[in-house]
Amino acid sequence: MTNLKDIETDKQSRNPNENGNGLLTVGHSVPRVDGADKVSGMARFAADLNLPGLLHARPVLSLYAHARIKSIKTDAASKAPGVVRVVLAQDLPIKAGQSESRKRDPLAKDEVFFYGQPVAVVLGETEAAARDGAELVEVEYEPLPSAVDFLKAMEWDAPHVKNKPSSGADAEASMHNAAAGGAKEEEKIDLPPNVSNHSHIQRGDAEAAFKEAAAISEHTYRVPGVHQSYIETQSVTAAPDPMGGMVIYTSTQAGFYCRDEVSDALGVPPNKVRVVTMTVGGAFGAKFVLIEPLAAALAKLTRRPVRLNYYRMEDLLAANPVHAGQIYFKMAASADGTITAMKAKMIFDSGLYPGSPFWALSMLGLCYRVPNFDMEAFEVLTHKVSTGAYRAPGAPQTAFVTETAVDELAHKLNIDPLEFRLKNCVVEGDKNNNDQPWPRIGLKDCLEALGRHPVWQNRANKGKDEGVGLACGGWGGGLEPASALCRMDSDGNFTLQVGVSDISGVSTSLKMIAAEILGLEADKVTIVLLDTDAAPYAGGSGGSKTLYTVGAAVQKAAEDAAEQIKKIAATELEAAPGDIELKGGKAFVKGLPSRSVDFVKVAKRSMSRTTPVLGNGASAQRTQAPAFAAHLAKVHVDRETGDIKILNYVATQDVGKAINPDEVEGQIHGGVTQGLGWALYEQLVYTDDGALLSGSLMDYTVLNAPQVPEFETILVEVGSPYGPFGARGVGEPPVIPGGGAINSAIFDAVGVRMTEIPMTPERVIKALHEK
Amino acid sequence: MTNLKDIETDKQSRNPNENGNGLLTVGHSVPRVDGADKVSGMARFAADLNLPGLLHARPVLSLYAHARIKSIKTDAASKAPGVVRVVLAQDLPIKAGQSESRKRDPLAKDEVFFYGQPVAVVLGETEAAARDGAELVEVEYEPLPSAVDFLKAMEWDAPHVKNKPSSGADAEASMHNAAAGGAKEEEKIDLPPNVSNHSHIQRGDAEAAFKEAAAISEHTYRVPGVHQSYIETQSVTAAPDPMGGMVIYTSTQAGFYCRDEVSDALGVPPNKVRVVTMTVGGAFGAKFVLIEPLAAALAKLTRRPVRLNYYRMEDLLAANPVHAGQIYFKMAASADGTITAMKAKMIFDSGLYPGSPFWALSMLGLCYRVPNFDMEAFEVLTHKVSTGAYRAPGAPQTAFVTETAVDELAHKLNIDPLEFRLKNCVVEGDKNNNDQPWPRIGLKDCLEALGRHPVWQNRANKGKDEGVGLACGGWGGGLEPASALCRMDSDGNFTLQVGVSDISGVSTSLKMIAAEILGLEADKVTIVLLDTDAAPYAGGSGGSKTLYTVGAAVQKAAEDAAEQIKKIAATELEAAPGDIELKGGKAFVKGLPSRSVDFVKVAKRSMSRTTPVLGNGASAQRTQAPAFAAHLAKVHVDRETGDIKILNYVATQDVGKAINPDEVEGQIHGGVTQGLGWALYEQLVYTDDGALLSGSLMDYTVLNAPQVPEFETILVEVGSPYGPFGARGVGEPPVIPGGGAINSAIFDAVGVRMTEIPMTPERVIKALHEK
């Protein structure tokens, strides 16, 4: 993937000499703190911890989507060489919870509810021994009727899936998006037994608007089940702590949440569980808490360290992917190109427990002013693995639907698709679908930046079966309080202490924020991601909120440390604290750089005569910093094979302020790639009996390097009023517009509108035939 | 040891209903947080960490006080079953330091300088294998002339001991006593080669005062070398961290200092060493840093966890005990009982490196106003193990000398010894020997409390060969900046985070301080002693300063947390933060207890809508809180055997404010016991060749339970203006007056004054014969 540097970005932040913003570190690209360890293989992941005495856990998975367990024969497995123990559900020291969930019921008991559900765990001295043992466990099943297809499962007489409300899923959703759960449940309607959630939102008079419309787009769309496709599978090592209690080394996005869940499961106080958040090899919403309580229970049972890490097939079968959905969506516009109404019926398959992004209903039409709408969402339980979050939950699906409709309306009204979007797009002060006013946002700026791009400017000059299309999307952004500490050490450098996981490279940006405020180069600040015994509280990493919330806390912590340093230096220099400046590891009197004291001396003084410098900062952002992206694609469609070749791809995004520009671009690269994989290739395919057909990376297609197109990124910087240095979250937006942009380009190329994701060659051919 | 509760203490703090001070927790005895684990054997000490893959280290010790190492044969040892490696000095990955020290030269190279010096280490898969291996290491020595006796070593032509200045020893001294190093070195005099330090302080005209004196006491005293006699020997387990770097699990009094020393020795940045301060089984000044760099180097060399813990004999030979001293002391008084002058020549044996308490010179006459003095101190290096700190370094020695002289002057002038002390004792505003004014102190109050005690009141009614004597002593108290954090958790309880070691039970008092301020019972606060990656900075634990300095930081951290809670509650309750009170886990509007919000709700709100509650507090006490003690002893002296039987013992002490009275009494019990052991039994005895004769607890006599007399404690509470709730440090003072009190009682009983510690039966008999 070539990184064609964007001119605007270069001007703003590449060249320190031309930077002109007076910033020492922020805005200049700094290598990631985790980079060297990752590329050299030195980074430690949860499954790398070869703790001596380690036991290896291998699960035995269900071969049925729904069945009664008649018997489990463990004798042969137990006697196999190197097998230490075969553990069944009833052996686990897990406390019954108020609400059932995967975390509380990690092993099936009496009955299995999805294909791939863990039924037993074999513990071995080696992984090979455990694996061999797992093959010797004999489970006898009596198959039961199953509800696999979510549309059939919605029928009144479908086999019942156990309806288990899961508060955990809600908690995770709220870590992602501050607006989660904001959907109003105004009416009580009679719902089929497998429908676990329903939402209905209305504004104005949609029916009347549709009657008066000059153009209407109306389709029923299908979006696939997908897996988050992190490189590192679900991994945890649980070990009895030599200091007492239990240590959980885990690839989690949320250490404190994990602590609460594990302590709850084991029935011990939170302070008896210490969660160490490890290097995360990709998470994308799927790694809050899943197998940690099971691993902790196994370690508690055996009093030995236990490693549980899923093989790829197990991860595809039994982690927490996203399930398929169907969205009926109708949109109308008046002759002058004003969007007037939306109608929707959105149905999401949620698998065994609630947790689907049905609450993303209000994200339909997110980017536009729509005066009238009437939209409903349904969540359906099925005999499939339970669902998890996926980068920008609900947003790629709703944006694909919205952008396809918007593009169709523009074409029907013969209005330039960019002009149509610019006319209708939301700006500061417009109300969102929840009737809240948008704060300062950069959607229009992103669209305008795309409009200036040569690929758009020259869109008429295209070859045969080539097309240019665009789409936009946005993410409200999460909010969660956070705190941070900034400690001066004996060598005059700093330790920045936070309680977050790093799923995105955010550590580097966080230390840059602290360094900037302390007048230092970034390498003078060491960031430590502390365990839950020690860390200042922070919420989960996700929802494009870590930099926005924890970064704000870091900023305050560094400011607090700076104030403390200024006080000490003021006494040394016989000046007022307000007259002291910090730069280059020195505190000096403003305008008199020779009257200075260096940080080593300040540190020594703080530890001998005054007070240790420990900056404390907390943030509770009250206002979201929504971040928008607009993508432009030029494609060629092969009418023979249905193959779509991406010729150009341009991604613009309002990042508020790029703290570490290379890292921000890296996030966008990853997001665009993931979004294109979603649009074109990825899907979980189940048989009618609920067996997963796409159970390996041979069958489940994620983009590999040659499939990733060249693309350009344009960083737009519409500063957020509350983010550190104006920064907004950047993780979610780039995954959102891909499907819509490709679909618009396909239409421009060959005149068909796809309504099913992924837009595989087979489906393109089918669409061309139907045309 | 019976604990006869004192009436005054009972009145003040035993009965919550009669307490009357409005305090919820502080002043009420609370069980120690470490108590249950310690009495049930669950507490983890550094040597208890059975890390899988652990290697056991056994040292090979020198059999000479001074010799050249001609060869070390390791073949047989290396081939012994279970031996992994024999490590010599040149194998250690320890960076050469600017100043040589035991920490930097943990194994002898080419030459040994004391009997018991480690020469090699054998690493074994088991302790037995390592021990057997150590016996197979053959070291060939060529003996060299040695300087063992410190008085002989002071001679100009004595064999030279390598004079190695040790900044480390100074650093440790300053952790003990803020006044350390305050001795002025005004004159440059020619000193013999083995004299490593000299100090000389003067005031007024001592010679003239002696000429006019009505009474003079003049003796040359001998004080012994003693071992700190902790139950847990020096112990450390060093392990390569699964997260990178090195973890040091150690029985240290100073985690951050240990981190700096180990990182310096290994030549890595401080943030690559993580020090975990373990449960400490007694330290008394001897456990700052000693064997940690060696253990870390062994772990680095082998990439395996290494445990090094001394056997008792090794600890007596090769740890860091205190060496003997000689003090010539002359004191004069006028006829009206006013002390007029002091003269002293104090010599301390320091072993291989500087570090003796020669700087305690200014503690001679500490408790009294003395207008004229002329006093000198010398530190002498010898071919003996290097010296360490010992509870109240220099104070038991100087107090024994001072109190014996004071008592003699009173008797010579026919003035009641208590009256004499009350007339001369220092009070607020008097100047100490360093010309600094004493702050508010409780010395006089302690003496007066003793005077009211029946044992003193009825001192005339004594049996044959029985005597009553008293003595006092004081400790300036250490100062070192500290910080602390107080975090509210999801369950509405608190985690108090500190960076100190707990050598005294101080953890419980610290959490009581936080609980008091938060209006909670003590059990709602969990205290965690964090490792150096995570902890707010704090200095070493020692010098009776932990509660005074860290406690003040904890107080501020809790106050900060309380303010944050009040703000959140104020919004909930629609009141001003200033009108909110905290009590019983609720925040309520003053005077309206029904308008309240409980802490669980505050916690949830802080983690969802406002900011996480994290109180930050730092302290830098600028004024010492000197603490005084006065002891009263009634003894019977057996004229046949010289045996001294303690009939009554009363210890009064100004503790400022007893945060946890039972714990304070426990500290006093321990201190009195240790002081009596010092006065009567303990001594390190060396042969002329420097071999240790008292190399086991069969030969080195520490008090056992039947030898400990019944005693009473009287807590005097003269609040310190800056200590938390008025508290002063309590650890050092009770060890100080014992020798003087016993000696005064012996004189009262049989008319002899002992001048040599310990006051063994043999010496008592000798003194009686000489009389």
CSV table of C-alpha atoms in Angstrom, one decimal, chain A residues 54-256:
chain,number,residue,atom,x,y,z
A,54,LEU,CA,1.8,-23.1,32.4
A,55,LEU,CA,-1.1,-25.2,31.5
A,56,HIS,CA,-2.5,-25.1,28.0
A,57,ALA,CA,-6.3,-25.1,27.5
A,58,ARG,CA,-8.0,-26.5,24.4
A,59,PRO,CA,-11.7,-26.3,24.0
A,60,VAL,CA,-14.0,-29.0,22.7
A,61,LEU,CA,-16.7,-27.4,20.5
A,62,SER,CA,-20.2,-28.3,19.8
A,63,LEU,CA,-21.0,-29.9,16.4
A,64,TYR,CA,-24.7,-28.8,16.5
A,65,ALA,CA,-26.5,-25.5,16.5
A,66,HIS,CA,-29.0,-26.8,19.0
A,67,ALA,CA,-28.8,-30.1,20.8
A,68,ARG,CA,-29.2,-31.8,24.2
A,69,ILE,CA,-25.9,-33.1,25.6
A,70,LYS,CA,-26.7,-36.7,26.5
A,71,SER,CA,-23.2,-37.5,27.9
A,72,ILE,CA,-19.6,-36.4,27.9
A,73,LYS,CA,-17.1,-39.2,28.2
A,74,THR,CA,-13.8,-37.9,29.5
A,75,ASP,CA,-12.0,-41.1,30.6
A,76,ALA,CA,-9.9,-41.5,27.5
A,77,ALA,CA,-8.9,-37.9,27.4
A,78,SER,CA,-8.1,-37.8,31.1
A,79,LYS,CA,-5.7,-40.7,30.7
A,80,ALA,CA,-3.9,-39.3,27.7
A,81,PRO,CA,-0.3,-38.5,28.2
A,82,GLY,CA,0.3,-34.9,29.4
A,83,VAL,CA,-3.4,-34.2,30.0
A,84,VAL,CA,-3.8,-32.8,33.5
A,85,ARG,CA,-7.6,-32.5,33.6
A,86,VAL,CA,-10.7,-32.4,31.5
A,87,VAL,CA,-13.0,-29.6,32.8
A,88,LEU,CA,-16.7,-29.5,32.3
A,89,ALA,CA,-19.2,-26.7,33.0
A,90,GLN,CA,-20.1,-28.0,36.5
A,91,ASP,CA,-16.4,-28.0,37.5
A,92,LEU,CA,-15.9,-24.3,37.0
A,93,PRO,CA,-15.7,-22.1,40.1
A,94,ILE,CA,-17.9,-19.5,38.5
A,95,LYS,CA,-20.6,-17.8,40.4
A,96,ALA,CA,-24.1,-17.8,39.0
A,97,GLY,CA,-24.9,-14.4,37.7
A,98,GLN,CA,-28.1,-12.4,37.7
A,99,SER,CA,-28.0,-12.3,34.0
A,100,GLU,CA,-26.8,-15.2,31.9
A,101,SER,CA,-24.1,-14.4,29.3
A,102,ARG,CA,-21.2,-16.0,27.5
A,103,LYS,CA,-18.9,-14.7,30.2
A,104,ARG,CA,-20.9,-16.5,32.9
A,105,ASP,CA,-21.6,-19.6,30.9
A,106,PRO,CA,-18.4,-20.2,29.1
A,107,LEU,CA,-19.1,-23.9,28.8
A,108,ALA,CA,-22.3,-25.4,27.7
A,109,LYS,CA,-24.3,-27.4,30.3
A,110,ASP,CA,-26.9,-29.9,29.3
A,111,GLU,CA,-27.7,-28.1,26.1
A,112,VAL,CA,-25.8,-26.4,23.3
A,113,PHE,CA,-27.1,-23.4,21.5
A,114,PHE,CA,-24.7,-22.8,18.7
A,115,TYR,CA,-22.4,-24.6,16.4
A,116,GLY,CA,-18.9,-24.2,17.9
A,117,GLN,CA,-20.1,-23.6,21.5
A,118,PRO,CA,-17.4,-24.8,23.9
A,119,VAL,CA,-18.6,-27.9,25.8
A,120,ALA,CA,-15.4,-28.9,27.6
A,121,VAL,CA,-11.8,-27.8,28.1
A,122,VAL,CA,-8.8,-30.1,28.2
A,123,LEU,CA,-5.8,-28.8,30.2
A,124,GLY,CA,-2.5,-30.2,29.2
A,125,GLU,CA,1.2,-29.8,30.2
A,126,THR,CA,1.8,-29.0,26.5
A,127,GLU,CA,-0.5,-27.6,23.9
A,128,ALA,CA,-0.1,-30.8,21.9
A,129,ALA,CA,-1.2,-32.9,24.8
A,130,ALA,CA,-4.2,-30.7,25.4
A,131,ARG,CA,-5.1,-30.9,21.7
A,132,ASP,CA,-4.8,-34.6,21.6
A,133,GLY,CA,-6.8,-34.9,24.7
A,134,ALA,CA,-9.5,-32.7,23.3
A,135,GLU,CA,-9.9,-35.1,20.4
A,136,LEU,CA,-10.5,-37.9,22.8
A,137,VAL,CA,-13.5,-36.3,24.6
A,138,GLU,CA,-16.6,-37.9,23.4
A,139,VAL,CA,-19.8,-35.9,23.5
A,140,GLU,CA,-23.1,-37.5,22.7
A,141,TYR,CA,-25.8,-35.1,21.4
A,142,GLU,CA,-29.5,-35.3,20.8
A,143,PRO,CA,-30.2,-32.8,18.0
A,144,LEU,CA,-33.0,-30.3,18.7
A,145,PRO,CA,-34.9,-28.0,16.2
A,146,SER,CA,-32.9,-24.9,15.6
A,147,ALA,CA,-33.6,-21.3,14.4
A,148,VAL,CA,-30.6,-20.3,12.3
A,149,ASP,CA,-31.9,-18.0,9.6
A,150,PHE,CA,-32.8,-14.7,11.3
A,151,LEU,CA,-35.8,-13.9,9.1
A,152,LYS,CA,-37.3,-17.4,9.8
A,153,ALA,CA,-36.4,-17.0,13.5
A,154,MET,CA,-38.6,-13.9,13.5
A,155,GLU,CA,-41.7,-16.0,12.8
A,156,TRP,CA,-44.0,-16.7,15.6
A,157,ASP,CA,-43.7,-20.4,15.4
A,158,ALA,CA,-39.9,-20.6,15.0
A,159,PRO,CA,-38.0,-22.8,17.5
A,160,HIS,CA,-37.3,-20.7,20.5
A,161,VAL,CA,-33.9,-19.5,21.2
A,162,LYS,CA,-33.3,-18.9,24.9
A,163,ASN,CA,-33.9,-15.2,25.4
A,164,LYS,CA,-31.2,-14.1,27.7
A,165,PRO,CA,-30.9,-10.4,28.4
A,166,SER,CA,-27.2,-9.4,28.5
A,167,SER,CA,-26.4,-6.2,30.3
A,168,GLY,CA,-22.8,-6.8,29.4
A,169,ALA,CA,-23.5,-6.2,25.7
A,170,ASP,CA,-25.1,-2.9,26.6
A,171,ALA,CA,-22.2,-1.8,28.7
A,172,GLU,CA,-19.8,-2.6,25.8
A,173,ALA,CA,-22.0,-0.7,23.4
A,174,SER,CA,-21.9,2.4,25.5
A,175,MET,CA,-18.1,2.2,25.5
A,176,HIS,CA,-18.3,2.6,21.8
A,177,ASN,CA,-20.8,5.2,21.2
A,178,ALA,CA,-22.1,7.8,23.7
A,179,ALA,CA,-25.4,7.7,21.9
A,180,ALA,CA,-25.9,3.9,22.4
A,181,GLY,CA,-29.1,3.1,24.1
A,182,GLY,CA,-30.4,6.5,23.3
A,183,ALA,CA,-33.0,5.0,21.0
A,184,LYS,CA,-36.4,5.6,22.5
A,185,GLU,CA,-38.7,2.7,23.2
A,186,GLU,CA,-42.0,4.6,23.1
A,187,GLU,CA,-44.5,1.9,22.2
A,188,LYS,CA,-45.1,-1.6,23.6
A,189,ILE,CA,-45.9,-3.9,20.7
A,190,ASP,CA,-46.4,-7.6,20.6
A,191,LEU,CA,-43.2,-9.2,19.4
A,192,PRO,CA,-42.4,-12.7,18.3
A,193,PRO,CA,-40.6,-14.8,21.0
A,194,ASN,CA,-37.2,-14.6,19.4
A,195,VAL,CA,-37.3,-10.8,18.9
A,196,SER,CA,-35.1,-9.5,21.8
A,197,ASN,CA,-35.2,-5.8,21.0
A,198,HIS,CA,-37.3,-3.3,19.1
A,199,SER,CA,-36.9,0.4,18.4
A,200,HIS,CA,-39.0,2.9,16.6
A,201,ILE,CA,-38.2,6.5,15.9
A,202,GLN,CA,-40.3,9.1,14.1
A,203,ARG,CA,-40.1,12.7,13.1
A,204,GLY,CA,-42.7,14.8,11.1
A,205,ASP,CA,-44.9,13.0,8.6
A,206,ALA,CA,-43.0,10.6,6.5
A,207,GLU,CA,-46.0,9.3,4.6
A,208,ALA,CA,-47.1,12.7,3.5
A,209,ALA,CA,-43.6,13.6,2.4
A,210,PHE,CA,-43.3,10.4,0.3
A,211,LYS,CA,-46.5,11.3,-1.4
A,212,GLU,CA,-45.1,14.7,-2.5
A,213,ALA,CA,-41.7,13.4,-3.4
A,214,ALA,CA,-40.1,14.1,-6.8
A,215,ALA,CA,-37.8,11.1,-6.5
A,216,ILE,CA,-37.8,8.0,-4.3
A,217,SER,CA,-35.2,5.3,-3.7
A,218,GLU,CA,-36.5,2.1,-2.2
A,219,HIS,CA,-34.7,-1.1,-1.7
A,220,THR,CA,-34.3,-4.0,0.7
A,221,TYR,CA,-30.6,-4.4,1.5
A,222,ARG,CA,-28.7,-7.3,2.9
A,223,VAL,CA,-25.6,-6.9,5.0
A,224,PRO,CA,-23.5,-9.9,5.9
A,225,GLY,CA,-22.2,-11.4,9.1
A,226,VAL,CA,-18.6,-10.6,9.4
A,227,HIS,CA,-15.7,-11.4,11.7
A,228,GLN,CA,-13.5,-8.6,13.1
A,229,SER,CA,-10.5,-10.4,11.6
A,230,TYR,CA,-7.9,-9.3,14.1
A,231,ILE,CA,-4.5,-11.0,13.5
A,232,GLU,CA,-4.2,-12.0,17.1
A,233,THR,CA,-7.0,-14.4,18.0
A,234,GLN,CA,-8.7,-14.2,21.4
A,235,SER,CA,-5.9,-14.8,24.0
A,236,VAL,CA,-5.6,-14.8,27.7
A,237,THR,CA,-3.2,-16.1,30.2
A,238,ALA,CA,-4.6,-16.3,33.8
A,239,ALA,CA,-2.2,-16.9,36.6
A,240,PRO,CA,-2.4,-17.0,40.4
A,241,ASP,CA,-0.5,-13.9,41.5
A,242,PRO,CA,2.6,-14.6,43.7
A,243,MET,CA,1.3,-11.6,45.6
A,244,GLY,CA,-2.1,-13.1,46.1
A,245,GLY,CA,-5.3,-13.0,44.0
A,246,MET,CA,-5.4,-13.6,40.2
A,247,VAL,CA,-3.6,-11.9,37.4
A,248,ILE,CA,-5.2,-11.8,34.0
A,249,TYR,CA,-2.9,-11.1,31.1
A,250,THR,CA,-5.2,-10.4,28.3
A,251,SER,CA,-5.7,-8.9,24.9
A,252,THR,CA,-8.6,-6.8,26.1
A,253,GLN,CA,-9.8,-3.3,25.1
A,254,ALA,CA,-11.0,-2.5,28.6
A,255,GLY,CA,-8.9,-3.5,31.7
A,256,PHE,CA,-11.2,-2.1,34.4
